[in-house]
Short mmCIF file of C-alpha atoms and ligand atoms in Angstrom, two decimals:
data_model
loop_
_atom_site.label_atom_id
_atom_site.label_comp_id
_atom_site.label_asym_id
_atom_site.label_seq_id
_atom_site.Cartn_x
_atom_site.Cartn_y
_atom_site.Cartn_z
CA MET I 13 51.32 51.83 152.66
CA ASN I 14 52.46 48.20 152.68
CA LEU I 15 54.75 47.86 149.89
CA LEU I 16 56.34 45.04 148.01
CA VAL I 17 59.40 45.90 146.11
CA CYS I 18 60.10 43.14 143.43
CA GLY I 19 64.13 43.45 142.32
CA GLY I 20 64.77 45.85 144.99
CA ALA I 21 68.49 44.74 145.35
CA GLY I 22 69.46 45.99 141.87
CA PHE I 23 70.53 49.47 140.92
CA ILE I 24 67.13 51.49 140.80
CA GLY I 25 64.91 49.31 143.03
CA SER I 26 67.73 49.72 145.88
CA ASN I 27 67.89 53.43 145.23
CA PHE I 28 64.03 53.71 145.30
CA ILE I 29 63.77 51.86 148.58
CA LYS I 30 65.98 54.19 150.64
CA TYR I 31 64.13 57.03 148.99
CA MET I 32 60.93 55.71 149.97
CA LEU I 33 62.08 54.89 153.69
CA ASP I 34 63.39 58.28 154.37
CA LYS I 35 60.43 59.87 152.90
CA TYR I 36 57.85 57.92 154.55
CA PRO I 37 58.73 56.76 158.06
CA ASP I 38 55.21 54.82 158.38
CA TYR I 39 55.28 52.71 154.89
CA LYS I 40 56.69 48.97 155.68
CA ILE I 41 58.63 47.79 152.65
CA VAL I 42 59.53 44.10 151.62
CA ASN I 43 61.91 43.55 149.23
CA PHE I 44 61.48 40.55 147.31
CA ASP I 45 64.57 39.72 145.13
CA LYS I 46 66.22 36.63 143.43
CA LEU I 47 69.51 37.94 144.11
CA THR I 48 70.86 37.17 140.41
CA TYR I 49 74.46 38.33 139.58
CA ALA I 50 72.84 41.81 139.62
CA GLY I 51 71.30 41.71 142.90
CA ASN I 52 73.45 43.19 145.67
CA LEU I 53 72.31 43.35 149.36
CA ASP I 54 75.24 45.75 150.16
CA ASN I 55 73.08 48.58 148.17
CA LEU I 56 70.94 48.30 151.22
CA LYS I 57 73.55 48.39 153.96
CA ASP I 58 72.06 51.76 155.44
CA VAL I 59 68.82 50.36 155.81
CA GLU I 60 68.94 46.53 156.60
CA ASN I 61 68.36 47.04 160.26
CA ASN I 62 65.51 49.59 159.70
CA SER I 63 62.24 48.05 161.29
CA ASN I 64 60.02 49.16 158.40
CA TYR I 65 62.17 47.30 155.83
CA LYS I 66 62.58 43.47 155.58
CA PHE I 67 64.22 41.28 152.72
CA VAL I 68 62.71 38.09 151.11
CA GLN I 69 64.71 36.09 148.62
CA GLY I 70 62.34 34.89 145.90
CA ASP I 71 61.82 34.57 142.42
CA ILE I 72 58.81 36.50 140.67
CA ILE I 73 58.21 33.59 138.64
CA ASP I 74 57.43 31.57 141.85
CA LEU I 75 53.79 32.39 142.18
CA GLU I 76 53.17 30.54 145.62
CA LYS I 77 56.08 32.39 147.21
CA LEU I 78 54.75 35.74 146.27
CA ASN I 79 51.36 34.87 147.47
CA GLU I 80 52.68 33.89 150.72
CA THR I 81 54.99 37.08 150.79
CA ILE I 82 51.97 39.24 150.18
CA LYS I 83 49.96 37.33 152.72
CA GLU I 84 52.31 37.30 155.55
CA ASN I 85 53.07 41.24 155.14
CA ASN I 86 49.87 42.42 154.59
CA ILE I 87 50.97 43.79 151.13
CA ASP I 88 48.78 46.60 149.40
CA HIS I 89 50.80 47.90 146.88
CA ILE I 90 53.22 46.29 144.58
CA ILE I 91 56.25 47.85 142.39
CA ASN I 92 58.27 45.73 139.95
CA PHE I 93 61.96 46.14 139.14
CA ALA I 94 62.80 42.79 139.08
CA ALA I 95 64.27 42.00 135.29
CA GLU I 96 67.12 40.90 133.45
CA THR I 97 68.51 44.21 132.35
CA HIS I 98 72.02 43.96 130.22
CA VAL I 99 71.37 44.24 126.70
CA ASP I 100 74.69 42.49 125.96
CA ARG I 101 73.71 39.51 127.59
CA SER I 102 70.46 39.29 126.01
CA ILE I 103 72.29 39.30 122.69
CA HIS I 104 75.29 37.30 123.38
CA GLY I 105 74.45 35.02 126.49
CA GLY I 106 71.23 33.88 125.43
CA CYS I 107 67.66 35.26 126.27
CA LYS I 108 65.83 32.55 128.01
CA ASP I 109 66.30 34.41 131.34
CA PHE I 110 65.07 37.78 129.90
CA VAL I 111 61.76 36.21 128.61
CA LEU I 112 61.42 34.29 131.73
CA THR I 113 61.81 37.05 134.01
CA ASN I 114 60.84 40.21 132.08
CA THR I 115 57.64 38.73 130.27
CA LEU I 116 56.58 35.67 132.52
CA GLY I 117 57.59 37.09 135.77
CA VAL I 118 55.28 39.87 135.20
CA GLN I 119 52.59 37.95 134.52
CA MET I 120 52.91 35.93 137.47
CA ILE I 121 52.93 39.26 139.54
CA LEU I 122 49.85 40.19 137.60
CA ASP I 123 48.16 36.92 138.92
CA ALA I 124 49.27 37.71 142.57
CA VAL I 125 47.81 41.21 142.11
CA LYS I 126 44.45 39.74 141.07
CA PHE I 127 44.36 36.93 143.78
CA ASN I 128 45.20 39.24 146.58
CA ASN I 129 43.32 42.37 145.76
CA ILE I 130 46.16 44.32 145.57
CA LYS I 131 45.28 48.35 145.37
CA LYS I 132 47.89 49.21 142.84
CA PHE I 133 50.84 47.51 140.97
CA VAL I 134 53.56 49.81 139.17
CA ASN I 135 55.46 47.66 136.47
CA VAL I 136 58.69 49.70 135.82
CA SER I 137 59.64 49.59 132.22
CA THR I 138 61.83 51.02 129.69
CA ASP I 139 61.81 53.47 126.54
CA GLU I 140 63.63 50.73 124.59
CA VAL I 141 60.33 49.07 124.10
CA TYR I 142 59.36 51.62 121.32
CA GLY I 143 62.32 50.77 119.04
CA ALA I 144 64.53 53.39 117.85
CA LEU I 145 64.50 57.11 116.20
CA GLU I 146 66.57 58.34 113.73
CA LEU I 147 69.36 61.08 114.65
CA ASP I 148 67.56 63.81 112.46
CA GLU I 149 64.18 62.75 113.30
CA ASP I 150 62.13 65.60 114.72
CA ARG I 151 60.01 63.41 117.38
CA GLU I 152 60.01 62.05 120.51
CA PHE I 153 58.41 58.76 121.95
CA THR I 154 54.93 59.21 123.48
CA GLU I 155 52.62 57.18 125.36
CA THR I 156 51.00 56.04 122.17
CA THR I 157 54.04 55.33 120.05
CA PRO I 158 53.79 51.60 118.94
CA ILE I 159 55.57 49.12 120.92
CA TRP I 160 58.16 47.87 118.45
CA PRO I 161 61.38 46.78 120.18
CA ASN I 162 64.54 45.86 118.18
CA MET I 163 66.44 44.09 120.96
CA PRO I 164 65.83 40.57 122.76
CA TYR I 165 65.65 42.55 126.31
CA ALA I 166 63.24 45.16 125.14
CA ALA I 167 61.25 42.63 123.40
CA ALA I 168 60.96 40.50 126.56
CA LYS I 169 60.08 43.77 128.44
CA ALA I 170 57.42 44.66 126.08
CA GLY I 171 55.88 41.10 126.66
CA GLY I 172 55.74 42.15 130.15
CA ASP I 173 54.14 45.59 129.34
CA LEU I 174 51.66 43.90 126.77
CA MET I 175 50.56 41.41 129.68
CA CYS I 176 49.69 44.60 131.77
CA ASN I 177 47.31 46.09 129.47
CA ALA I 178 45.74 42.80 128.58
CA TYR I 179 45.16 42.00 132.49
CA PHE I 180 43.62 45.72 132.87
CA VAL I 181 41.40 45.20 130.13
CA THR I 182 40.44 41.73 130.97
CA HIS I 183 40.72 41.55 134.68
CA LYS I 184 40.48 45.24 135.81
CA VAL I 185 44.12 44.71 137.55
CA PRO I 186 44.83 48.19 138.98
CA VAL I 187 48.40 48.13 136.74
CA VAL I 188 50.40 51.08 135.69
CA VAL I 189 53.32 50.85 133.10
CA THR I 190 56.08 53.30 133.23
CA HIS I 191 58.65 53.92 130.22
CA CYS I 192 61.82 55.73 131.63
CA SER I 193 64.95 56.55 129.70
CA ASN I 194 68.59 55.26 130.70
CA ASN I 195 69.29 56.24 134.55
CA TYR I 196 72.63 57.19 136.18
CA GLY I 197 73.50 57.51 139.77
CA PRO I 198 75.34 55.45 142.62
CA TYR I 199 75.02 51.49 142.97
CA GLN I 200 74.71 50.64 139.32
CA PHE I 201 76.12 47.21 138.64
CA PRO I 202 79.54 47.92 136.96
CA GLU I 203 78.68 46.25 133.64
CA LYS I 204 76.88 49.20 132.70
CA LEU I 205 78.51 52.15 130.77
CA ILE I 206 79.23 54.85 133.70
CA PRO I 207 80.52 52.60 136.24
CA PHE I 208 82.21 50.48 133.80
CA PHE I 209 84.03 53.32 132.18
CA VAL I 210 84.93 54.86 135.39
CA PHE I 211 86.55 51.57 136.85
CA LYS I 212 88.47 51.18 133.54
CA LEU I 213 90.12 54.39 133.67
CA LEU I 214 90.65 53.80 137.37
CA LYS I 215 92.61 50.86 136.21
CA GLY I 216 94.37 52.83 133.59
CA GLU I 217 92.64 50.92 130.58
CA LYS I 218 91.11 52.46 127.58
CA VAL I 219 87.37 52.57 127.42
CA PRO I 220 85.31 50.82 124.36
CA VAL I 221 82.93 53.06 122.43
CA TYR I 222 80.67 50.99 120.21
CA GLY I 223 80.60 52.11 116.54
CA ASP I 224 80.98 55.63 115.82
CA GLY I 225 79.58 56.95 119.43
CA LEU I 226 76.92 58.81 118.01
CA ASN I 227 73.93 56.82 119.45
CA VAL I 228 71.80 59.00 121.57
CA ARG I 229 70.08 58.62 125.11
CA ASP I 230 68.43 60.72 127.34
CA TRP I 231 69.74 60.30 130.89
CA ILE I 232 68.07 60.69 134.07
CA HIS I 233 69.17 60.73 137.82
CA VAL I 234 67.98 57.62 139.57
CA VAL I 235 66.64 59.80 142.27
CA ASP I 236 64.54 61.72 139.84
CA HIS I 237 63.11 58.33 138.34
CA ALA I 238 62.47 57.06 142.05
CA ARG I 239 60.55 60.62 142.81
CA ALA I 240 58.36 59.89 139.67
CA LEU I 241 57.40 56.37 140.80
CA ASP I 242 56.65 57.37 144.27
CA LEU I 243 54.17 59.81 142.32
CA LEU I 244 52.58 57.19 140.26
CA LEU I 245 52.26 54.54 143.22
CA HIS I 246 50.02 57.41 144.56
CA VAL I 247 48.22 59.11 141.99
CA GLY I 248 48.76 57.14 138.78
CA VAL I 249 45.61 55.93 136.92
CA PRO I 250 45.30 52.20 136.49
CA GLY I 251 45.28 51.08 132.99
CA GLU I 252 47.42 54.00 132.19
CA VAL I 253 51.35 54.30 130.61
CA TYR I 254 53.62 57.00 131.72
CA ASN I 255 56.93 58.19 130.13
CA ILE I 256 59.55 59.40 132.21
CA GLY I 257 62.58 61.12 130.94
CA SER I 258 64.52 64.24 131.40
CA ASP I 259 64.81 65.89 128.24
CA ASN I 260 68.57 65.21 128.54
CA GLU I 261 69.92 63.76 125.33
CA HIS I 262 73.73 63.12 124.75
CA SER I 263 75.63 60.93 122.53
CA ASN I 264 77.70 57.96 123.80
CA LEU I 265 80.63 59.86 122.63
CA GLU I 266 79.58 63.16 124.38
CA LEU I 267 78.75 61.32 127.68
CA THR I 268 82.23 59.38 127.53
CA LYS I 269 84.41 62.80 127.07
CA MET I 270 82.42 64.20 129.82
CA ILE I 271 83.39 61.30 131.97
CA LEU I 272 87.22 61.69 130.84
CA ASN I 273 86.90 65.45 131.47
CA ILE I 274 85.72 64.81 135.00
CA MET I 275 88.47 62.22 135.78
CA GLY I 276 91.14 64.16 134.12
CA LYS I 277 91.85 61.89 131.08
CA SER I 278 92.65 62.54 127.83
CA GLU I 279 90.64 61.36 124.64
CA GLU I 280 93.33 59.02 123.80
CA MET I 281 91.81 56.90 126.18
CA ILE I 282 88.80 56.27 123.91
CA GLU I 283 88.92 52.95 121.94
CA TYR I 284 86.58 52.45 119.23
CA VAL I 285 85.03 48.96 118.92
CA THR I 286 82.72 46.88 116.61
CA ASP I 287 79.29 48.26 117.22
CA ARG I 288 76.58 46.25 119.00
CA PRO I 289 74.20 44.36 116.64
CA GLY I 290 70.89 46.18 116.27
CA HIS I 291 72.25 49.04 118.30
CA ASP I 292 69.21 51.55 118.33
CA ARG I 293 70.32 54.96 117.30
CA ARG I 294 68.35 57.14 119.20
CA TYR I 295 65.75 57.29 121.98
CA ALA I 296 63.99 60.32 123.13
CA ILE I 297 61.21 60.83 125.58
CA ASP I 298 58.14 63.11 125.62
CA ALA I 299 57.68 63.30 129.41
CA SER I 300 54.79 65.82 129.31
CA LYS I 301 51.84 63.41 130.61
CA ILE I 302 53.87 62.78 134.01
CA LYS I 303 54.99 66.51 134.22
CA SER I 304 51.41 67.61 134.00
CA LEU I 305 51.01 65.65 137.45
CA GLY I 306 53.69 67.92 138.75
CA TRP I 307 56.87 65.93 138.37
CA PHE I 308 59.84 67.36 136.80
CA PRO I 309 63.44 66.32 137.21
CA GLU I 310 65.66 68.24 139.83
CA TYR I 311 68.62 66.92 137.85
CA SER I 312 67.42 68.76 134.68
CA ARG I 313 69.62 69.13 131.46
CA GLU I 314 71.48 72.33 132.95
CA LYS I 315 72.29 70.11 136.18
CA PHE I 316 73.47 66.92 134.20
CA GLU I 317 77.39 67.77 134.31
CA GLN I 318 76.73 68.21 138.41
CA GLY I 319 74.87 65.04 138.42
CA LEU I 320 77.32 63.01 136.63
CA ARG I 321 80.39 64.49 138.58
CA GLU I 322 78.68 63.37 141.68
CA THR I 323 77.86 59.88 140.16
CA VAL I 324 81.58 59.58 138.76
CA GLU I 325 83.02 60.56 142.44
CA TRP I 326 80.62 58.33 144.13
CA TYR I 327 82.13 55.52 142.06
CA GLN I 328 85.79 56.63 142.82
CA ASN I 329 85.20 56.95 146.17
CA ASN I 330 83.40 53.42 146.75
CA THR I 331 86.08 51.06 144.85
CA GLU I 332 85.67 48.54 147.85
CA TRP I 333 81.93 48.31 146.76
CA VAL I 334 82.83 47.36 143.14
CA GLU I 335 85.75 44.99 144.37
CA LYS I 336 83.43 43.08 146.46
CA ILE I 337 80.83 42.62 143.74
CA TRP I 338 83.66 41.16 141.40
CA GLU I 339 84.81 39.09 143.86
CA LYS I 340 81.24 37.64 144.59
CA LYS I 341 80.21 37.53 140.82
CA LYS I 342 83.72 36.48 139.51
CA ASN I 343 82.40 33.16 137.94
CA GLU I 344 79.46 34.74 136.56
CA MET I 345 81.15 37.44 134.95
CA ASN I 346 84.15 35.50 133.54
CA LYS I 347 81.63 32.96 132.14
CA PHE I 348 79.80 35.73 130.60
CA GLN I 349 83.20 37.44 129.14
CA GLU I 350 83.99 34.03 127.46
CA ASN I 351 80.45 33.88 125.82
CA LEU I 352 80.78 37.35 124.69
CA GLU I 353 84.22 36.94 122.99
CA ARG I 354 82.95 33.85 121.26
CA SER I 355 79.92 35.33 120.37
CA LYS I 356 81.57 38.37 118.80
CA ASP I 357 84.19 36.29 116.98
CA LYS I 358 81.24 34.08 115.40
CA MET I 359 79.68 37.37 114.29
CA LYS I 360 82.77 38.76 112.88
CA SER I 361 83.45 35.55 110.54
CA ALA I 362 80.06 35.38 109.70
CA THR I 363 80.19 38.90 107.98
N1 NAD W 15 68.93 51.24 134.62
C1 NAD W 15 68.39 51.71 133.56
O1 NAD W 15 68.98 52.75 132.79
C2 NAD W 15 66.81 51.53 133.38
C3 NAD W 15 65.95 52.23 132.63
C4 NAD W 15 64.69 52.31 132.32
C5 NAD W 15 64.03 51.19 132.81
N2 NAD W 15 64.56 50.34 133.45
C6 NAD W 15 64.12 49.32 134.31
O2 NAD W 15 63.90 49.38 135.52
C7 NAD W 15 64.21 47.96 136.34
C8 NAD W 15 65.37 47.91 137.26
O3 NAD W 15 66.64 48.10 136.36
P1 NAD W 15 68.06 47.99 137.18
O4 NAD W 15 69.06 48.62 136.25
O5 NAD W 15 67.95 48.49 138.55
O6 NAD W 15 68.38 46.61 137.01
P2 NAD W 15 69.45 45.54 137.69
O7 NAD W 15 69.87 44.60 136.62
O8 NAD W 15 70.58 46.67 138.30
O9 NAD W 15 68.47 44.95 138.94
C9 NAD W 15 67.73 44.04 138.68
C10 NAD W 15 67.26 43.38 139.70
O10 NAD W 15 66.25 42.39 139.58
C11 NAD W 15 66.59 40.99 140.49
N3 NAD W 15 65.99 39.86 139.75
C12 NAD W 15 66.45 39.51 138.43
N4 NAD W 15 65.53 38.51 138.06
C13 NAD W 15 64.60 38.44 139.10
C14 NAD W 15 63.65 37.51 139.24
N5 NAD W 15 63.19 36.45 138.33
N6 NAD W 15 63.05 37.54 140.52
C15 NAD W 15 63.25 38.41 141.52
N7 NAD W 15 64.23 39.29 141.21
C16 NAD W 15 65.07 39.32 140.04
C17 NAD W 15 67.99 40.98 140.50
O11 NAD W 15 68.61 40.32 141.72
C18 NAD W 15 68.60 42.62 140.78
O12 NAD W 15 68.46 42.93 142.04
C19 NAD W 15 64.29 47.02 135.24
O13 NAD W 15 63.06 46.46 135.10
C20 NAD W 15 64.46 47.65 134.01
O14 NAD W 15 64.10 47.21 132.63
C21 NAD W 15 66.12 50.55 133.81
#
């Protein structure tokens, strides 16, 4: 396989590339990434000299560059992780880039797939496109649950997913869409919950929990997600959607207490803060369709504590990795923090 990985310098993409290079010594991988604030080539240090791996800096909305990269490298399969992914940024920082990358960018890849006769394209998406469930609702998202996103991030992702369906029906483009739950594991950008909390606690600071902390998410290990995507690249049926999840639901408060426990900190380190506007209450995934293809999460619910402990320890042992990112992305991060505080103040005075 000659595989183009869009957005491979981020959290899930970099874990996926390393997993694939390790498992398939004869596959060639080209990582096509814009290197936004969230893209980090340090995630791929272990493989940067691997002769089957190559990096190309590019933006997925640049169709010409996509076509050129595909031709030069005889690409026959594509997987897309490229996205603006931080929900708080889509709320407090403006969401134009979200629509550009998550919707228009996917459409550009679909054009490239069509133009270059690519054998299969997997578009990696999220369970957040389904909207929210109530805490006491006895149901999970299935592949036929209507797309009804509540947040700009999720709406922009849903735009890309709908384009995939339209290109499959209209142009017979061989595309598979995945909807996965919350990932955890190493190399996640430290503005996301788990690494953010670990680094705050390491600095002796309290961790901010939104609202009552009872919002529930399903947590999947990033390597289990990579294994599912590997399977779908090979046997996923074009035109189909696949949910990916671990039956591992926990409230944010439960997760926070688990992190505190692993790090030997008391619950006094929790600080409850004003809830995120439009904060979805619960996501839950029915993953029986992909399980029927033989996939199952190795980090099952029973092994979550072990997976979380390994993840927390990875961040504790790799503080240099995070310090380097903060240093490199300092201006961008400070600008976002200022916007965030300003936007929260505006919201407070409006209510
Ligand atoms: N993190 C999760 O829990 C989760 C869960 C379900 C689905 N997803 C989806 O998985 C994908 C990857 O998520 P992640 O957490 O690794 O994200 P991330 O923010 O860590 O990485 C995103 C990567 O995309 C690159 N990128 C952004 N815009 C680009 C553009 N226009 N052109 C090329 N590259 C661009 C960035 O430089 C970065 O390397 C996303 O599509 C996300 O919606 C994530």
